[in-house]
Amino acid sequence: MMALLFTVFAPLAGALVLAVLTPLRIAGWFNIAISALNFAASLALARAVATDGVVAGMSFRVDDFNVYLLVLTAFVSLTTAIFSRPYMGYVRESGRTTDRGMRLYHTMFQLFMFTMMLALSTDNLGVLWVAVEGATLATVLLVSLYRTPEAIEAAWKYFILCGVGIALALFGTVLLYFAAQHVLEDPTKGLTWSALYGVAGQLPPSVMGLAFVFLLVGYGTKVGLVPMHQWLPDAHSEGPTPMSAVLSGLLLNVALYAVVRLKMLVDGSLAGTELPHMAGYLLMGFGLVSFLVAGLFLHRQRDIKRMFSYSSIEHMGLMTFAFGLGGPLATFGALLHMLVHSLTKSAIFVTVGHATHIAGTQSIDHIRGLIRTQPAVGWGLLLGVAAIAGFPPFGVFTSEFLLLTATMQTQPWFTVPLLVGLAVAFAGLFRHLQPMVYGSVPEGQEPVQANMLPVLIHLGLVLWLGLSIPEFLSHWLNRATELIVGVGLL
Amino acid sequence: MSLSSWGVALLQALLYLALAPLLAGWVRKVKARLQNRRGASLLQPYRDLYKLFGKEARMAHTASPLFRAAPYIVFTATWLAASAIPFIATGLPTAAVADVIVIAGLLALARFFLALAGMDVGTAFGGMGASREMFVSALAEPAMLMAVFTLAMTAHSTNLSSMVDYQLLHSDILRPSYMFALTGLVLVALAETGRIPVDNPGTHLELTMIHEAMILEYSGRHLALMEWAAQLKLLLYGVLLVNVFFPWGMAQGIHPGALTIGLLVVMTKLLLLGAVLAASETALAKMRLFRVPAMLNLALLLALLGLLSYVILEV
Amino acid sequence: MGLDQLSLLQQLMITLSAMALFTSFALLEQARLVAAIHAFAWQGVLVAMVTAVVAASGGLEHLFFSAALTLGLKALLIPWMLHWLVRSLELDRHKEPLRHPALVIMAGVALVIFSYWLVLPMVEEELMFTRNIVAVSLAMVLIGLLMMVVRQQAVTQVLGFMSMENGLFLAAVSATGGMPLVVELGVAFDVLVAMVLFGVFFFQIRESIDSLDVDRMNRLTERTDEE
């Protein structure tokens, strides 16, 4: 329990301190310290869940599904904090932001972590909503940190689109509470997920169906499902690179987690009706469309960060499709994919940060010859893209393979668009990557001070997961799968 | 349908005729008082009508027989429409004619002939007034019909008498649809009777005339009939508003005591309404003509909302 | 399930919700910025009154607190903040007429009908009037959304967003007798923080494009990727 409280509230305490801490150098190190503390607490929490099964209390609830997401979030935030310290120092020196901006950045970074931890660990669906909206509010000012017209536009779009989406999700939450009023003995517990899960079969299907549509559209906006994805490429490309890393790697996961939790409730409620898999079909539909559309848009991009944010949309679409497909194989694959995608995408964005630093621009056409200028960055980018595109032996290949197997078993015709989409995305990524990494070096391009350690760790982990998933992790994921679909894979 | 109930119906029709100029005079008087003037006496409209009936009716040599016939048609149609609306009692034989669609049709007939008469002589003022009148009524008609349909849905009948009876029976219920319909009808009434902010009844400036422009060419008894018809229309809308929405005090039979009380109550209500109208005319300015659609769209929206709130909230 | 079978307080609830729907339309159509802010304040007052009536008829004390919170936040604090922003941005006399007012109003009416149709299958025989108020509140949410779509000025878009929140609050109050206090406080806090951030944004936007017409912020489109 202590570990849980520490994991959730340490970032909040850190944010309060960072709000008043003025020297920039200390702020950077303090940021890393808080994130490290957070990570340690999350590991302790994971141990507690492994022994006890569930850690609950004070309307928090950590079971097998969200504990690994908590650990993942804490880990990626730690590595990103390590990357961001020197990177933001360079940003400050180049004059793209002010001292006040830096203080805002560090405070909001930890506040953002707090809201994500809160969202992942709470048992109350209303608090979940508040936390997800809080995450949007915390990052909005960071997207516009550089104060260029494009950044302000991106932040405004982000604010408005996500705000509207979240408002629709609130309506869905209200409907959910309404549905629970006459089913639970204690109606005030109508927003407690565990109580609702217990009586899921009795919840009125018509209300639950309508509620799920609103919730899917609402939280789906934050996942980046097409056609509610319009804010994502702008927000992820205009903000500072560490922000893109955590937004792409972590926030999308949190939103998808919310969707899957709600799907568990709706499936229980719709089980006895004529359309028991309606939630699954909706997820599959949105997921597939997002996957294909993003893969196609990938080709047109001229900005490196936009390209990778479309890749995020594509992978989130794939995960949504997998969760919609249901069944132990697809769900295991989706959970694994959440893990490896987070690690790989954040590693890629870290590398991209260094690459843009070297080239001085974010435009793909003007980044060239990275491997000659600074081999570490060049190789990092190459391996990172190989990983995200699904090359064996990286972990993404494993999870995509599991997903394709599951699709072939249950809905064979969908395998074709999946394979086509994967090929299209692969082609798009490498088409843009090739000149960036191998092209002729432009005049005066110098290597920079780059700490590639986070990237190394992340890619190493992904490789390890691709080659052989360790025992404890596979059991962990298996228990989560059992929780979601009722039957485990192994 | 005994003889006495027909008698009461006839009495009601005559009362309309008699009281219409009084309402117009009352509104004028209150306006004058609000503007710190003494104003003409309450009975002045009667004196004006008497004077006009005595004068010779001259017509332009380009006038057609329609010009001669129009005042009578307009007057009769308006009077017929008015006498069907429950004034002092419900359940009269004329109540069978008091269908809102019939009333709307009779008023449309009157307006049609008024507009034709305006255009008949071929002057610029007349044509302009006629086109403006048609413009305003084209927007006001749907709003009015929508508002009365809202009332009709609650009472399950388009007959005004049934509506009044229903409202008398169920007057303790708060209905949003009635609220919206009332507000919409007030706006429509302002437009149809040609009061500020749509049209200024006392003006003779060409830029601001609608009703006055159409009757500009009339004189003598024809003018008297047209003026009386306009006053009847004002009374008609006034009675519609007070008796359908606030019907308390109306007699439900033909007992003389109840009838007297009914008369007194309705006159009090009309007095109040007239005072409110005069106050609003003093406080508001006349709108520019191309802004009138905005006001009538608001009336239509209110009526629509009334209908929607009936269907969604009250069924 | 006619109106005559409901108690007076429930009829009052229905009337107030209908009036709140009217303020939604008034917000949608209002060209003058200051008048739109007033319409929004009135919407907040009406929603707070509905909350108070629900609290009175159900004997739910915590709802009185929510009503007071809504009144303070949505009817007083946020309109005051918007007023202050409008004065600082010198937009007092700003008028932004709708381009196709008749079409927009018709779309609003269509949305009301649509939300009624959507909510229809949720049959709860003894609480049908509650379901109907949920239909009205969903209509308010969708009309707020419509307002954000048809308006180009940043301040009116924010008004649309806030009116969506009003509709959501009305839905929560009328359908369920109010959500748990913790959640309501969290939502109110989020709305307040969002308002503060919007204020900050207005200044940033005006600095960058020298106007608050958000249609002019269009550098980030797919087309600009082709240089």
CSV table of N, CA and C in Angstrom, one decimal, chain A residues 264-371:
chain,number,residue,atom,x,y,z
A,264,MET,N,-14.1,-4.3,-20.8
A,264,MET,CA,-14.3,-5.5,-20.0
A,264,MET,C,-15.7,-5.4,-19.3
A,265,LEU,N,-16.1,-4.2,-18.9
A,265,LEU,CA,-17.4,-4.0,-18.4
A,265,LEU,C,-18.5,-4.2,-19.4
A,266,VAL,N,-18.3,-3.6,-20.6
A,266,VAL,CA,-19.4,-3.7,-21.6
A,266,VAL,C,-19.6,-5.1,-22.1
A,267,ASP,N,-18.5,-5.8,-22.2
A,267,ASP,CA,-18.6,-7.2,-22.7
A,267,ASP,C,-19.4,-8.0,-21.7
A,268,GLY,N,-19.2,-7.8,-20.4
A,268,GLY,CA,-20.0,-8.5,-19.5
A,268,GLY,C,-21.5,-8.2,-19.6
A,269,SER,N,-21.8,-6.9,-19.9
A,269,SER,CA,-23.2,-6.5,-19.9
A,269,SER,C,-23.8,-7.0,-21.2
A,270,LEU,N,-23.1,-6.9,-22.3
A,270,LEU,CA,-23.7,-7.3,-23.6
A,270,LEU,C,-23.7,-8.8,-23.9
A,271,ALA,N,-23.2,-9.6,-22.9
A,271,ALA,CA,-23.0,-11.0,-23.2
A,271,ALA,C,-24.3,-11.7,-23.5
A,272,GLY,N,-25.4,-11.3,-23.0
A,272,GLY,CA,-26.6,-12.0,-23.2
A,272,GLY,C,-27.4,-11.5,-24.4
A,273,THR,N,-27.0,-10.5,-25.1
A,273,THR,CA,-27.8,-9.9,-26.1
A,273,THR,C,-27.5,-10.5,-27.5
A,274,GLU,N,-28.1,-9.9,-28.5
A,274,GLU,CA,-27.9,-10.5,-29.9
A,274,GLU,C,-26.5,-10.1,-30.4
A,275,LEU,N,-26.0,-9.0,-29.9
A,275,LEU,CA,-24.7,-8.5,-30.4
A,275,LEU,C,-23.6,-8.5,-29.3
A,276,PRO,N,-23.3,-9.7,-28.8
A,276,PRO,CA,-22.4,-9.7,-27.7
A,276,PRO,C,-21.0,-9.2,-27.9
A,277,HIS,N,-20.6,-9.1,-29.2
A,277,HIS,CA,-19.2,-8.6,-29.4
A,277,HIS,C,-19.2,-7.3,-30.0
A,278,MET,N,-20.3,-6.5,-29.8
A,278,MET,CA,-20.4,-5.2,-30.4
A,278,MET,C,-19.1,-4.3,-30.0
A,279,ALA,N,-18.7,-4.4,-28.8
A,279,ALA,CA,-17.6,-3.6,-28.4
A,279,ALA,C,-16.3,-4.0,-29.1
A,280,GLY,N,-16.2,-5.3,-29.3
A,280,GLY,CA,-15.0,-5.8,-30.0
A,280,GLY,C,-15.0,-5.4,-31.4
A,281,TYR,N,-16.2,-5.4,-32.1
A,281,TYR,CA,-16.3,-5.0,-33.5
A,281,TYR,C,-15.9,-3.6,-33.7
A,282,LEU,N,-16.5,-2.7,-32.7
A,282,LEU,CA,-16.1,-1.3,-32.8
A,282,LEU,C,-14.7,-1.1,-32.7
A,283,LEU,N,-14.0,-1.8,-31.7
A,283,LEU,CA,-12.6,-1.6,-31.6
A,283,LEU,C,-11.8,-2.0,-32.8
A,284,MET,N,-12.3,-3.2,-33.4
A,284,MET,CA,-11.6,-3.7,-34.6
A,284,MET,C,-11.7,-2.7,-35.7
A,285,GLY,N,-13.0,-2.2,-35.8
A,285,GLY,CA,-13.2,-1.2,-36.9
A,285,GLY,C,-12.3,0.0,-36.8
A,286,PHE,N,-12.4,0.7,-35.7
A,286,PHE,CA,-11.6,1.9,-35.5
A,286,PHE,C,-10.1,1.5,-35.6
A,287,GLY,N,-9.7,0.4,-35.0
A,287,GLY,CA,-8.3,0.0,-35.1
A,287,GLY,C,-7.7,-0.2,-36.5
A,288,LEU,N,-8.5,-0.9,-37.2
A,288,LEU,CA,-8.1,-1.3,-38.6
A,288,LEU,C,-8.0,0.0,-39.4
A,289,VAL,N,-9.0,0.8,-39.3
A,289,VAL,CA,-9.0,2.1,-40.1
A,289,VAL,C,-7.8,2.9,-39.8
A,290,SER,N,-7.6,3.1,-38.4
A,290,SER,CA,-6.4,3.9,-38.0
A,290,SER,C,-5.1,3.3,-38.5
A,291,PHE,N,-5.0,2.0,-38.5
A,291,PHE,CA,-3.8,1.4,-38.9
A,291,PHE,C,-3.5,1.6,-40.4
A,292,LEU,N,-4.5,1.4,-41.2
A,292,LEU,CA,-4.3,1.6,-42.6
A,292,LEU,C,-4.1,3.1,-43.0
A,293,VAL,N,-5.0,3.9,-42.5
A,293,VAL,CA,-4.8,5.4,-42.9
A,293,VAL,C,-3.5,5.9,-42.4
A,294,ALA,N,-3.1,5.6,-41.2
A,294,ALA,CA,-1.8,6.1,-40.7
A,294,ALA,C,-0.6,5.6,-41.6
A,295,GLY,N,-0.7,4.3,-42.0
A,295,GLY,CA,0.3,3.8,-42.8
A,295,GLY,C,0.5,4.5,-44.1
A,296,LEU,N,-0.7,4.9,-44.7
A,296,LEU,CA,-0.7,5.6,-46.0
A,296,LEU,C,-0.2,7.0,-45.8
A,297,PHE,N,-0.6,7.7,-44.7
A,297,PHE,CA,-0.1,9.1,-44.5
A,297,PHE,C,1.3,9.1,-44.2
A,298,LEU,N,1.9,8.0,-43.7
A,298,LEU,CA,3.3,8.0,-43.4
A,298,LEU,C,4.2,8.4,-44.5
A,299,HIS,N,3.7,8.0,-45.8
A,299,HIS,CA,4.6,8.3,-46.9
A,299,HIS,C,4.7,9.8,-47.3
A,300,ARG,N,3.6,10.5,-46.9
A,300,ARG,CA,3.6,11.9,-47.4
A,300,ARG,C,4.4,12.9,-46.4
A,301,GLN,N,4.9,12.4,-45.4
A,301,GLN,CA,5.4,13.3,-44.4
A,301,GLN,C,6.8,13.9,-44.7
A,302,ARG,N,7.0,15.1,-44.3
A,302,ARG,CA,8.2,15.8,-44.6
A,302,ARG,C,8.9,16.2,-43.3
A,303,ASP,N,8.3,16.0,-42.2
A,303,ASP,CA,8.8,16.3,-40.9
A,303,ASP,C,9.1,15.0,-40.2
A,304,ILE,N,10.2,14.9,-39.6
A,304,ILE,CA,10.6,13.5,-39.1
A,304,ILE,C,9.7,13.2,-37.9
A,305,LYS,N,9.4,14.2,-37.0
A,305,LYS,CA,8.6,13.8,-35.8
A,305,LYS,C,7.2,13.5,-36.2
A,306,ARG,N,6.7,14.2,-37.2
A,306,ARG,CA,5.3,13.9,-37.7
A,306,ARG,C,5.3,12.5,-38.2
A,307,MET,N,6.3,12.1,-38.9
A,307,MET,CA,6.3,10.7,-39.5
A,307,MET,C,6.2,9.7,-38.4
A,308,PHE,N,7.0,9.9,-37.3
A,308,PHE,CA,7.0,8.9,-36.3
A,308,PHE,C,5.7,9.0,-35.5
A,309,SER,N,5.0,10.2,-35.4
A,309,SER,CA,3.7,10.2,-34.7
A,309,SER,C,2.7,9.5,-35.5
A,310,TYR,N,2.8,9.5,-36.9
A,310,TYR,CA,1.8,8.7,-37.6
A,310,TYR,C,2.1,7.2,-37.4
A,311,SER,N,3.4,6.9,-37.2
A,311,SER,CA,3.7,5.5,-36.8
A,311,SER,C,3.1,5.1,-35.5
A,312,SER,N,3.1,6.1,-34.6
A,312,SER,CA,2.4,5.8,-33.3
A,312,SER,C,0.9,5.5,-33.5
A,313,ILE,N,0.3,6.3,-34.3
A,313,ILE,CA,-1.2,6.1,-34.6
A,313,ILE,C,-1.3,4.7,-35.2
A,314,GLU,N,-0.4,4.4,-36.1
A,314,GLU,CA,-0.5,3.1,-36.7
A,314,GLU,C,-0.5,1.9,-35.7
A,315,HIS,N,0.5,2.0,-34.8
A,315,HIS,CA,0.7,1.0,-33.8
A,315,HIS,C,-0.5,0.9,-32.9
A,316,MET,N,-1.0,2.1,-32.4
A,316,MET,CA,-2.1,2.1,-31.5
A,316,MET,C,-3.3,1.5,-32.2
A,317,GLY,N,-3.5,1.8,-33.5
A,317,GLY,CA,-4.6,1.2,-34.3
A,317,GLY,C,-4.4,-0.4,-34.2
A,318,LEU,N,-3.2,-0.8,-34.4
A,318,LEU,CA,-3.0,-2.3,-34.4
A,318,LEU,C,-3.3,-2.9,-33.0
A,319,MET,N,-2.9,-2.2,-32.0
A,319,MET,CA,-3.3,-2.7,-30.6
A,319,MET,C,-4.8,-2.7,-30.4
A,320,THR,N,-5.4,-1.6,-30.8
A,320,THR,CA,-6.9,-1.5,-30.6
A,320,THR,C,-7.5,-2.7,-31.4
A,321,PHE,N,-7.1,-2.9,-32.6
A,321,PHE,CA,-7.6,-4.0,-33.3
A,321,PHE,C,-7.4,-5.3,-32.6
A,322,ALA,N,-6.2,-5.5,-32.0
A,322,ALA,CA,-6.0,-6.8,-31.3
A,322,ALA,C,-6.9,-6.9,-30.1
A,323,PHE,N,-7.0,-5.8,-29.3
A,323,PHE,CA,-7.9,-5.9,-28.2
A,323,PHE,C,-9.4,-6.2,-28.6
A,324,GLY,N,-9.7,-5.6,-29.8
A,324,GLY,CA,-11.1,-5.8,-30.2
A,324,GLY,C,-11.3,-7.3,-30.7
A,325,LEU,N,-10.2,-7.9,-31.2
A,325,LEU,CA,-10.3,-9.3,-31.7
A,325,LEU,C,-10.6,-10.2,-30.5
A,326,GLY,N,-10.1,-9.9,-29.4
A,326,GLY,CA,-10.4,-10.7,-28.2
A,326,GLY,C,-9.6,-12.0,-28.2
A,327,GLY,N,-9.9,-12.8,-27.2
A,327,GLY,CA,-9.2,-14.1,-27.2
A,327,GLY,C,-7.9,-14.0,-26.6
A,328,PRO,N,-7.4,-15.1,-26.0
A,328,PRO,CA,-6.1,-15.0,-25.2
A,328,PRO,C,-4.9,-14.6,-26.1
A,329,LEU,N,-4.8,-15.2,-27.3
A,329,LEU,CA,-3.6,-15.0,-28.1
A,329,LEU,C,-3.5,-13.5,-28.5
A,330,ALA,N,-4.6,-13.0,-29.1
A,330,ALA,CA,-4.5,-11.6,-29.5
A,330,ALA,C,-4.3,-10.6,-28.3
A,331,THR,N,-4.9,-10.9,-27.2
A,331,THR,CA,-4.8,-10.0,-26.0
A,331,THR,C,-3.3,-10.1,-25.5
A,332,PHE,N,-2.8,-11.3,-25.4
A,332,PHE,CA,-1.4,-11.4,-25.0
A,332,PHE,C,-0.5,-10.6,-25.9
A,333,GLY,N,-0.7,-10.8,-27.3
A,333,GLY,CA,0.0,-10.0,-28.2
A,333,GLY,C,-0.1,-8.5,-28.1
A,334,ALA,N,-1.3,-8.1,-27.8
A,334,ALA,CA,-1.6,-6.6,-27.6
A,334,ALA,C,-0.8,-6.1,-26.4
A,335,LEU,N,-0.9,-6.9,-25.3
A,335,LEU,CA,-0.2,-6.4,-24.1
A,335,LEU,C,1.3,-6.3,-24.3
A,336,LEU,N,1.8,-7.3,-25.0
A,336,LEU,CA,3.3,-7.3,-25.3
A,336,LEU,C,3.6,-6.1,-26.2
A,337,HIS,N,2.7,-5.9,-27.1
A,337,HIS,CA,2.9,-4.8,-28.1
A,337,HIS,C,2.9,-3.5,-27.4
A,338,MET,N,2.0,-3.3,-26.4
A,338,MET,CA,2.0,-2.0,-25.6
A,338,MET,C,3.4,-1.8,-25.0
A,339,LEU,N,3.9,-2.9,-24.5
A,339,LEU,CA,5.2,-2.8,-23.8
A,339,LEU,C,6.3,-2.4,-24.8
A,340,VAL,N,6.5,-3.2,-25.9
A,340,VAL,CA,7.6,-3.0,-26.8
A,340,VAL,C,7.4,-1.7,-27.5
A,341,HIS,N,6.2,-1.3,-27.9
A,341,HIS,CA,6.0,-0.1,-28.6
A,341,HIS,C,6.4,1.1,-27.8
A,342,SER,N,6.1,1.1,-26.5
A,342,SER,CA,6.5,2.2,-25.6
A,342,SER,C,8.0,2.3,-25.6
A,343,LEU,N,8.6,1.2,-25.4
A,343,LEU,CA,10.1,1.3,-25.3
A,343,LEU,C,10.7,1.7,-26.6
A,344,THR,N,10.3,1.1,-27.7
A,344,THR,CA,10.9,1.5,-29.0
A,344,THR,C,10.6,2.9,-29.4
A,345,LYS,N,9.3,3.3,-29.2
A,345,LYS,CA,9.0,4.7,-29.7
A,345,LYS,C,9.7,5.7,-28.9
A,346,SER,N,9.8,5.5,-27.6
A,346,SER,CA,10.5,6.6,-26.8
A,346,SER,C,12.0,6.6,-27.2
A,347,ALA,N,12.5,5.4,-27.5
A,347,ALA,CA,13.9,5.4,-27.9
A,347,ALA,C,14.1,6.1,-29.2
A,348,ILE,N,13.2,5.9,-30.1
A,348,ILE,CA,13.3,6.5,-31.4
A,348,ILE,C,13.2,8.1,-31.3
A,349,PHE,N,12.3,8.5,-30.4
A,349,PHE,CA,12.2,10.0,-30.3
A,349,PHE,C,13.4,10.6,-29.6
A,350,VAL,N,14.0,9.8,-28.7
A,350,VAL,CA,15.3,10.3,-28.1
A,350,VAL,C,16.3,10.4,-29.2
A,351,THR,N,16.4,9.4,-30.0
A,351,THR,CA,17.4,9.5,-31.1
A,351,THR,C,17.1,10.6,-32.1
A,352,VAL,N,15.8,10.8,-32.4
A,352,VAL,CA,15.4,11.8,-33.3
A,352,VAL,C,15.8,13.2,-32.7
A,353,GLY,N,15.7,13.3,-31.4
A,353,GLY,CA,16.1,14.5,-30.7
A,353,GLY,C,17.5,14.8,-31.0
A,354,HIS,N,18.4,13.8,-30.9
A,354,HIS,CA,19.8,14.0,-31.2
A,354,HIS,C,20.0,14.3,-32.7
A,355,ALA,N,19.2,13.6,-33.5
A,355,ALA,CA,19.4,13.8,-35.0
A,355,ALA,C,19.0,15.2,-35.4
A,356,THR,N,17.9,15.7,-34.8
A,356,THR,CA,17.6,17.1,-35.2
A,356,THR,C,18.6,18.1,-34.6
A,357,HIS,N,19.2,17.8,-33.5
A,357,HIS,CA,20.2,18.6,-32.9
A,357,HIS,C,21.4,18.7,-33.9
A,358,ILE,N,21.8,17.5,-34.4
A,358,ILE,CA,22.9,17.5,-35.4
A,358,ILE,C,22.6,18.3,-36.6
A,359,ALA,N,21.4,18.0,-37.2
A,359,ALA,CA,21.1,18.6,-38.5
A,359,ALA,C,20.5,20.0,-38.4
A,360,GLY,N,20.1,20.4,-37.2
A,360,GLY,CA,19.6,21.7,-37.0
A,360,GLY,C,18.2,21.9,-37.5
A,361,THR,N,17.5,20.9,-38.0
A,361,THR,CA,16.2,21.0,-38.5
A,361,THR,C,15.4,19.8,-38.3
A,362,GLN,N,14.1,19.9,-38.4
A,362,GLN,CA,13.2,18.7,-38.3
A,362,GLN,C,12.8,18.2,-39.6
A,363,SER,N,13.2,18.8,-40.7
A,363,SER,CA,12.7,18.5,-42.0
A,363,SER,C,13.5,17.3,-42.5
A,364,ILE,N,12.8,16.3,-43.0
A,364,ILE,CA,13.4,15.0,-43.5
A,364,ILE,C,14.4,15.3,-44.6
A,365,ASP,N,14.0,16.3,-45.5
A,365,ASP,CA,14.8,16.5,-46.7
A,365,ASP,C,16.1,17.1,-46.3
A,366,HIS,N,16.2,17.7,-45.1
A,366,HIS,CA,17.5,18.3,-44.8
A,366,HIS,C,18.3,17.6,-43.8
A,367,ILE,N,17.9,16.4,-43.4
A,367,ILE,CA,18.7,15.6,-42.5
A,367,ILE,C,19.4,14.5,-43.3
A,368,ARG,N,20.7,14.5,-43.3
A,368,ARG,CA,21.4,13.6,-44.2
A,368,ARG,C,22.7,13.1,-43.4
A,369,GLY,N,23.0,11.8,-43.9
A,369,GLY,CA,24.3,11.3,-43.5
A,369,GLY,C,24.6,11.2,-42.0
A,370,LEU,N,23.6,10.8,-41.3
A,370,LEU,CA,23.7,10.7,-39.8
A,370,LEU,C,24.8,9.7,-39.4
A,371,ILE,N,24.8,8.6,-40.2
A,371,ILE,CA,25.7,7.5,-39.8
A,371,ILE,C,27.2,7.9,-39.9
